[in-house]
């Protein structure tokens, strides 16, 4: 115990005693079971308690585990005469008895318990001054591989007995990295993550640690400490990934077969395999020795390598270390025959292909491993069908499979196809592949005309366009229906105007010569035509078209008397409608192909407006023209040959007339119903509309309106509403019941302006329901209102008389019919 610690204890004790001693109940009192806590290591002769004697008790005695330390005075003062030591006895069980004067026990023995409270008076001590340990390389970080252990006699329930371990030095220490760590409570030593990674017995197999232990949780400046040295040997880790394994595929040995192994550093590990590739079937297993097996034959062509992991776990199922990667490569054996690229491989070769030319390459496959002897293939032709004109027309290069032409005697016409059987072999297998070689025709035949001259043909010049006038024929010996045998006919001479064309029949190669544009005797009377027959495909070199591909033909065109020809079908002209009679308004021209003179005439001049000069074709007006009657005047012009067969032809002459302002404005209709009610109550107005027959501009006419006579201005007023409408208003109400005819001047504002005066009839009449009741002029045969009423009354009278007669008769016959009597009385008044 240090001096300081002792002082502390003393002070505590003094405090304990001075604050309580003398106070009734706490430090003195009657005898009863009591417990006292006293720090160990205090000065001796310390008073614990003063028991008070209760008569007849006069003295006290102490028994129990006094160890010669605890004493009681007869007057009841309990004390200890030596320092206590918790580590010797932590609890003293004492008994105190009270005696009377005769020494008889009157009370007790009463248990008095003394608990010795710990003070940190013991230093922690390592059980060994030096520890030896060993650790496997790559051990899991944090997994203890050894312990150091220190003891401290102080109460482990108090900080005095709580020990903290610490590594204070690691030798060697490279780059200040700690490879080891200690559990500060248990003293368990393990590797750090770095240590797990980097420790390597080959680099350095020995490490020395200095480990300290401190009591009081290492937190107190009064804590004691001890240290020890720890020697650690790093051992090679035998938990190592095995070397990659090679397994020959398609093995016939009995399975499973051991292929490799893993070992945990210590016995008792539980091994398992993990398939990270998630294979549908996993053909490996591991036993509890760590031996790894393949469980069935492998197939390299299915999967050529495997990667999986071996795991070691402790009995609780916790991994002991990192999983180990196991790599398996499947070794090829030649267990697959070569395969042909397809059931039949087709090559094509032209008839005129040169000897030695490459025709094509047969590439067979072998799924055994590439670039090994197992997949090296050799090619050999074993059969040729047909052997015409001889066998051995083709060669194949043994390792490349390239075919070459060995003989130059191919003729499509004779043998269009050869079938070859090719043996393809690898180290152990042979496969037969089929190659078909198609011979392709080449354009080495020219078209040959059946005859070189198609003679003379005479045709009238009016032969219809589209007529077939001649069939020509050439033949080509190349393969039918190809560009080498199809024939195109061209006219290479005698038809510079392109009046003829030749169409080829695709089936027969016949050429139909047709008229494409009208023949014309006057232009070309004799065509000396040369046809050429060609193939659309070019000829192979060395072959040329010769004279047999050409043919001649003479076309003689005869003259036909043709109608005169107008230069246009429609002639158009435009004149103003007010041109004077005799003005030339247009002309037409026609020519006769045979050069005859032409006489012109008109047809359809229904208004008799025009005349045509029979010789010149000039057209003149012979009457005033009127745009308002015909804005576009259409007539036919006829051209007739003079002499010859008097053939004629017609064309149209359209004369457009342009407008002049030659129509005065007028009312748009005959206004008969304009009226004012009589007598007028106030001035009123009426609307009317004007129009003009001349051509109007887009925005319509712009008329101005005025009264036709100044004297009317006191009664009437005309005011314009817009370009076409105006209103006529009365200025007062003083008019008679009659019809007024108001003259109104309307000006069209044209150039020159034209003015018309119209008369607008306005009636003042008696109105019935705002309608004019017009007694005015009575037309003969139409009855007046009075007459109409008279006629109506007369009619009723006659009907009444007839009814009355009928009634009287019925009354006489039947006597009493009330209904009929009532009817009769209704009719009665009419009778008067
Ligand atoms: C340390 O030693 C003590 C006394 O020998 C023992 O009771 C304790 O279990 C040991 N601790 C360890 C972790 O070995
Ligand atoms: C003891 O270790 C624990 C965790 O390992 C840590 O939290 C604690 O602070 C350490 N105590 C001392 C005194 O170093
Ligand atoms: C194994 O080899 C034999 C011939 O050696 C072959 O017929 C068989 O197809 C092969 N099996 C596989 C899975 O490759
Ligand atoms: C070549 O083989 C094909 C079938 O693949 C057959 O149709 C053809 O007739 C054969 N040709 C010859 C010339 O034998
Ligand atoms: C075709 O006409 C020419 C002259 O127009 C004449 O020389 C030739 O003999 C005629 N040919 C035939 C085959 O009539
Ligand atoms: C044109 O060539 C063919 C062969 O291609 C031959 O048969 C024919 O006689 C030749 N004609 C002429 C006019 O030379
Ligand atoms: C009439 O013909 C002559 C040519 O002869 C031409 O210049 C003129 O424009 C023609 N006149 C009309 C109105 O067609
Ligand atoms: C002119 O006025 C009349 C009467 O108001 C109307 O009916 C007509 O549509 C107008 N015309 C124009 C072009 O505005």
Short mmCIF file of N, CA and C in Angstrom, two decimals, residues 314-389:
data_model
loop_
_atom_site.label_atom_id
_atom_site.label_comp_id
_atom_site.label_asym_id
_atom_site.label_seq_id
_atom_site.Cartn_x
_atom_site.Cartn_y
_atom_site.Cartn_z
N UNK A 314 -15.98 -24.36 -38.35
CA UNK A 314 -15.82 -25.03 -37.05
C UNK A 314 -17.12 -25.76 -36.72
N UNK A 315 -17.12 -26.40 -35.57
CA UNK A 315 -18.27 -27.26 -35.27
C UNK A 315 -19.54 -26.42 -35.08
N UNK A 316 -19.36 -25.10 -34.84
CA UNK A 316 -20.55 -24.24 -34.71
C UNK A 316 -21.02 -23.73 -36.06
N UNK A 317 -20.33 -24.12 -37.12
CA UNK A 317 -20.75 -23.67 -38.45
C UNK A 317 -20.17 -22.32 -38.81
N UNK A 318 -19.21 -21.83 -38.02
CA UNK A 318 -18.61 -20.55 -38.38
C UNK A 318 -17.39 -20.80 -39.24
N UNK A 319 -17.25 -20.05 -40.33
CA UNK A 319 -16.11 -20.27 -41.21
C UNK A 319 -14.81 -20.09 -40.43
N UNK A 320 -13.88 -20.98 -40.68
CA UNK A 320 -12.59 -20.87 -40.00
C UNK A 320 -11.66 -19.93 -40.75
N UNK A 321 -11.83 -19.83 -42.03
CA UNK A 321 -10.93 -18.98 -42.82
C UNK A 321 -11.62 -18.66 -44.14
N UNK A 322 -10.89 -18.01 -44.99
CA UNK A 322 -11.42 -17.66 -46.30
C UNK A 322 -11.70 -18.93 -47.10
N UNK A 323 -12.76 -18.90 -47.96
CA UNK A 323 -12.96 -20.04 -48.86
C UNK A 323 -11.78 -20.15 -49.83
N UNK A 324 -11.47 -21.35 -50.22
CA UNK A 324 -10.36 -21.55 -51.15
C UNK A 324 -10.92 -21.81 -52.54
N UNK A 325 -10.27 -21.19 -53.52
CA UNK A 325 -10.73 -21.34 -54.90
C UNK A 325 -10.13 -22.62 -55.48
N UNK A 326 -11.00 -23.43 -56.06
CA UNK A 326 -10.51 -24.66 -56.70
C UNK A 326 -10.81 -24.53 -58.19
N UNK A 327 -9.79 -24.68 -59.00
CA UNK A 327 -9.97 -24.53 -60.45
C UNK A 327 -9.76 -25.88 -61.11
N UNK A 328 -10.72 -26.21 -61.96
CA UNK A 328 -10.62 -27.48 -62.66
C UNK A 328 -10.71 -27.20 -64.15
N UNK A 329 -9.75 -27.70 -64.88
CA UNK A 329 -9.78 -27.53 -66.33
C UNK A 329 -10.05 -28.92 -66.91
N UNK A 330 -10.93 -28.95 -67.90
CA UNK A 330 -11.26 -30.24 -68.49
C UNK A 330 -10.38 -30.43 -69.71
N UNK A 331 -9.65 -31.51 -69.72
CA UNK A 331 -8.68 -31.74 -70.79
C UNK A 331 -9.37 -32.43 -71.95
N UNK A 332 -9.06 -31.93 -73.11
CA UNK A 332 -9.70 -32.48 -74.30
C UNK A 332 -9.17 -33.87 -74.62
N UNK A 333 -10.07 -34.73 -75.09
CA UNK A 333 -9.61 -35.91 -75.82
C UNK A 333 -10.35 -35.90 -77.14
N UNK A 334 -9.85 -36.61 -78.07
CA UNK A 334 -10.49 -36.59 -79.39
C UNK A 334 -11.69 -37.52 -79.34
N UNK A 335 -12.80 -36.98 -78.89
CA UNK A 335 -13.98 -37.83 -78.77
C UNK A 335 -15.11 -37.34 -79.67
N UNK A 336 -14.80 -36.42 -80.58
CA UNK A 336 -15.84 -35.93 -81.49
C UNK A 336 -15.36 -36.01 -82.93
N UNK A 337 -16.18 -36.60 -83.77
CA UNK A 337 -15.81 -36.64 -85.19
C UNK A 337 -16.00 -35.28 -85.83
N UNK A 338 -15.35 -35.02 -86.96
CA UNK A 338 -15.59 -33.77 -87.68
C UNK A 338 -17.04 -33.73 -88.16
N UNK A 339 -17.60 -32.54 -88.31
CA UNK A 339 -18.96 -32.43 -88.85
C UNK A 339 -18.94 -31.54 -90.09
N UNK A 340 -19.81 -31.87 -91.04
CA UNK A 340 -19.87 -31.09 -92.28
C UNK A 340 -20.62 -29.79 -92.00
N UNK A 341 -20.29 -28.73 -92.73
CA UNK A 341 -20.97 -27.45 -92.48
C UNK A 341 -22.46 -27.53 -92.80
N UNK A 342 -22.84 -28.35 -93.80
CA UNK A 342 -24.26 -28.56 -94.09
C UNK A 342 -24.35 -29.88 -94.84
N UNK A 343 -25.57 -30.37 -95.02
CA UNK A 343 -25.68 -31.68 -95.65
C UNK A 343 -25.05 -31.65 -97.05
N UNK A 344 -25.29 -30.56 -97.75
CA UNK A 344 -24.65 -30.43 -99.06
C UNK A 344 -24.06 -29.03 -99.15
N UNK A 345 -22.81 -28.95 -99.53
CA UNK A 345 -22.18 -27.66 -99.73
C UNK A 345 -22.15 -27.41 -101.24
N UNK A 346 -22.66 -26.24 -101.64
CA UNK A 346 -22.80 -25.99 -103.07
C UNK A 346 -21.76 -24.96 -103.53
N UNK A 347 -21.03 -25.29 -104.56
CA UNK A 347 -20.12 -24.33 -105.20
C UNK A 347 -20.60 -24.12 -106.63
N UNK A 348 -20.22 -22.99 -107.20
CA UNK A 348 -20.56 -22.75 -108.59
C UNK A 348 -19.28 -22.46 -109.35
N UNK A 349 -19.26 -22.90 -110.56
CA UNK A 349 -18.06 -22.63 -111.35
C UNK A 349 -18.49 -22.37 -112.79
N UNK A 350 -17.83 -21.41 -113.41
CA UNK A 350 -18.18 -21.08 -114.79
C UNK A 350 -17.52 -22.06 -115.74
N UNK A 351 -18.20 -22.26 -116.84
CA UNK A 351 -17.68 -23.19 -117.85
C UNK A 351 -16.24 -22.90 -118.22
N UNK A 352 -15.92 -21.62 -118.35
CA UNK A 352 -14.61 -21.27 -118.89
C UNK A 352 -13.59 -20.99 -117.79
N UNK A 353 -13.88 -21.47 -116.55
CA UNK A 353 -12.96 -21.22 -115.44
C UNK A 353 -11.60 -21.83 -115.77
N UNK A 354 -10.54 -21.14 -115.31
CA UNK A 354 -9.20 -21.61 -115.64
C UNK A 354 -8.78 -22.75 -114.73
N UNK A 355 -7.90 -23.57 -115.20
CA UNK A 355 -7.36 -24.66 -114.38
C UNK A 355 -6.63 -24.04 -113.19
N UNK A 356 -6.85 -24.61 -112.02
CA UNK A 356 -6.15 -24.12 -110.83
C UNK A 356 -6.93 -23.07 -110.07
N UNK A 357 -8.01 -22.55 -110.69
CA UNK A 357 -8.79 -21.53 -109.98
C UNK A 357 -9.43 -22.15 -108.74
N UNK A 358 -9.53 -21.31 -107.70
CA UNK A 358 -10.24 -21.76 -106.50
C UNK A 358 -11.73 -21.73 -106.77
N UNK A 359 -12.41 -22.78 -106.36
CA UNK A 359 -13.85 -22.88 -106.59
C UNK A 359 -14.60 -22.56 -105.31
N UNK A 360 -13.99 -22.93 -104.18
CA UNK A 360 -14.66 -22.69 -102.91
C UNK A 360 -13.94 -23.48 -101.85
N UNK A 361 -14.33 -23.24 -100.59
CA UNK A 361 -13.67 -23.93 -99.48
C UNK A 361 -14.71 -24.62 -98.63
N UNK A 362 -14.46 -25.89 -98.36
CA UNK A 362 -15.33 -26.65 -97.46
C UNK A 362 -14.71 -26.53 -96.07
N UNK A 363 -15.48 -25.97 -95.13
CA UNK A 363 -14.94 -25.84 -93.78
C UNK A 363 -15.76 -26.73 -92.87
N UNK A 364 -15.20 -27.90 -92.56
CA UNK A 364 -15.87 -28.81 -91.61
C UNK A 364 -15.48 -28.36 -90.21
N UNK A 365 -16.24 -28.83 -89.23
CA UNK A 365 -15.98 -28.41 -87.85
C UNK A 365 -15.69 -29.62 -86.99
N UNK A 366 -14.92 -29.38 -85.95
CA UNK A 366 -14.68 -30.42 -84.96
C UNK A 366 -14.75 -29.72 -83.62
N UNK A 367 -15.68 -30.18 -82.79
CA UNK A 367 -15.86 -29.42 -81.54
C UNK A 367 -14.81 -29.77 -80.51
N UNK A 368 -13.93 -30.72 -80.79
CA UNK A 368 -12.81 -30.93 -79.86
C UNK A 368 -11.96 -29.66 -79.84
N UNK A 369 -11.09 -29.60 -78.82
CA UNK A 369 -10.41 -28.34 -78.56
C UNK A 369 -9.66 -27.84 -79.78
N UNK A 370 -9.86 -26.54 -80.04
CA UNK A 370 -9.19 -25.91 -81.18
C UNK A 370 -7.68 -25.92 -80.99
N UNK A 371 -6.99 -25.84 -82.10
CA UNK A 371 -5.53 -25.74 -82.08
C UNK A 371 -4.88 -26.91 -81.35
N UNK A 372 -5.56 -28.04 -81.35
CA UNK A 372 -4.91 -29.25 -80.85
C UNK A 372 -5.04 -30.29 -81.95
N UNK A 373 -4.29 -31.36 -81.78
CA UNK A 373 -4.30 -32.41 -82.79
C UNK A 373 -5.70 -33.00 -82.93
N UNK A 374 -6.52 -32.83 -81.87
CA UNK A 374 -7.86 -33.41 -81.88
C UNK A 374 -8.79 -32.71 -82.87
N UNK A 375 -8.45 -31.50 -83.26
CA UNK A 375 -9.37 -30.79 -84.15
C UNK A 375 -8.71 -30.42 -85.48
N UNK A 376 -7.57 -30.97 -85.74
CA UNK A 376 -6.95 -30.73 -87.05
C UNK A 376 -7.61 -31.66 -88.06
N UNK A 377 -8.11 -31.08 -89.15
CA UNK A 377 -8.88 -31.87 -90.11
C UNK A 377 -8.13 -32.00 -91.42
N UNK A 378 -8.33 -33.15 -92.07
CA UNK A 378 -7.77 -33.37 -93.40
C UNK A 378 -8.90 -33.67 -94.37
N UNK A 379 -8.76 -33.20 -95.63
CA UNK A 379 -9.83 -33.35 -96.63
C UNK A 379 -9.32 -34.22 -97.78
N UNK A 380 -10.21 -35.04 -98.31
CA UNK A 380 -9.84 -35.89 -99.44
C UNK A 380 -11.11 -36.14 -100.26
N UNK A 381 -11.00 -35.98 -101.60
CA UNK A 381 -12.16 -36.31 -102.45
C UNK A 381 -12.14 -37.81 -102.68
N UNK A 382 -13.24 -38.47 -102.36
CA UNK A 382 -13.27 -39.92 -102.55
C UNK A 382 -14.17 -40.34 -103.70
N UNK A 383 -15.03 -39.42 -104.19
CA UNK A 383 -15.87 -39.82 -105.31
C UNK A 383 -16.31 -38.58 -106.08
N UNK A 384 -16.50 -38.78 -107.39
CA UNK A 384 -17.02 -37.71 -108.25
C UNK A 384 -18.10 -38.32 -109.13
N UNK A 385 -19.29 -37.71 -109.11
CA UNK A 385 -20.38 -38.21 -109.96
C UNK A 385 -20.90 -37.05 -110.80
N UNK A 386 -21.07 -37.12 -112.09
CA UNK A 386 -20.61 -38.24 -112.93
C UNK A 386 -19.12 -38.09 -113.25
N UNK A 387 -18.58 -39.19 -113.72
CA UNK A 387 -17.14 -39.14 -114.08
C UNK A 387 -17.04 -38.76 -115.55
N UNK A 388 -17.67 -37.63 -115.88
CA UNK A 388 -17.77 -37.19 -117.28
C UNK A 388 -17.19 -35.79 -117.39
N UNK A 389 -16.33 -35.45 -118.28
CA UNK A 389 -15.78 -36.38 -119.28
C UNK A 389 -14.72 -37.30 -118.67
#
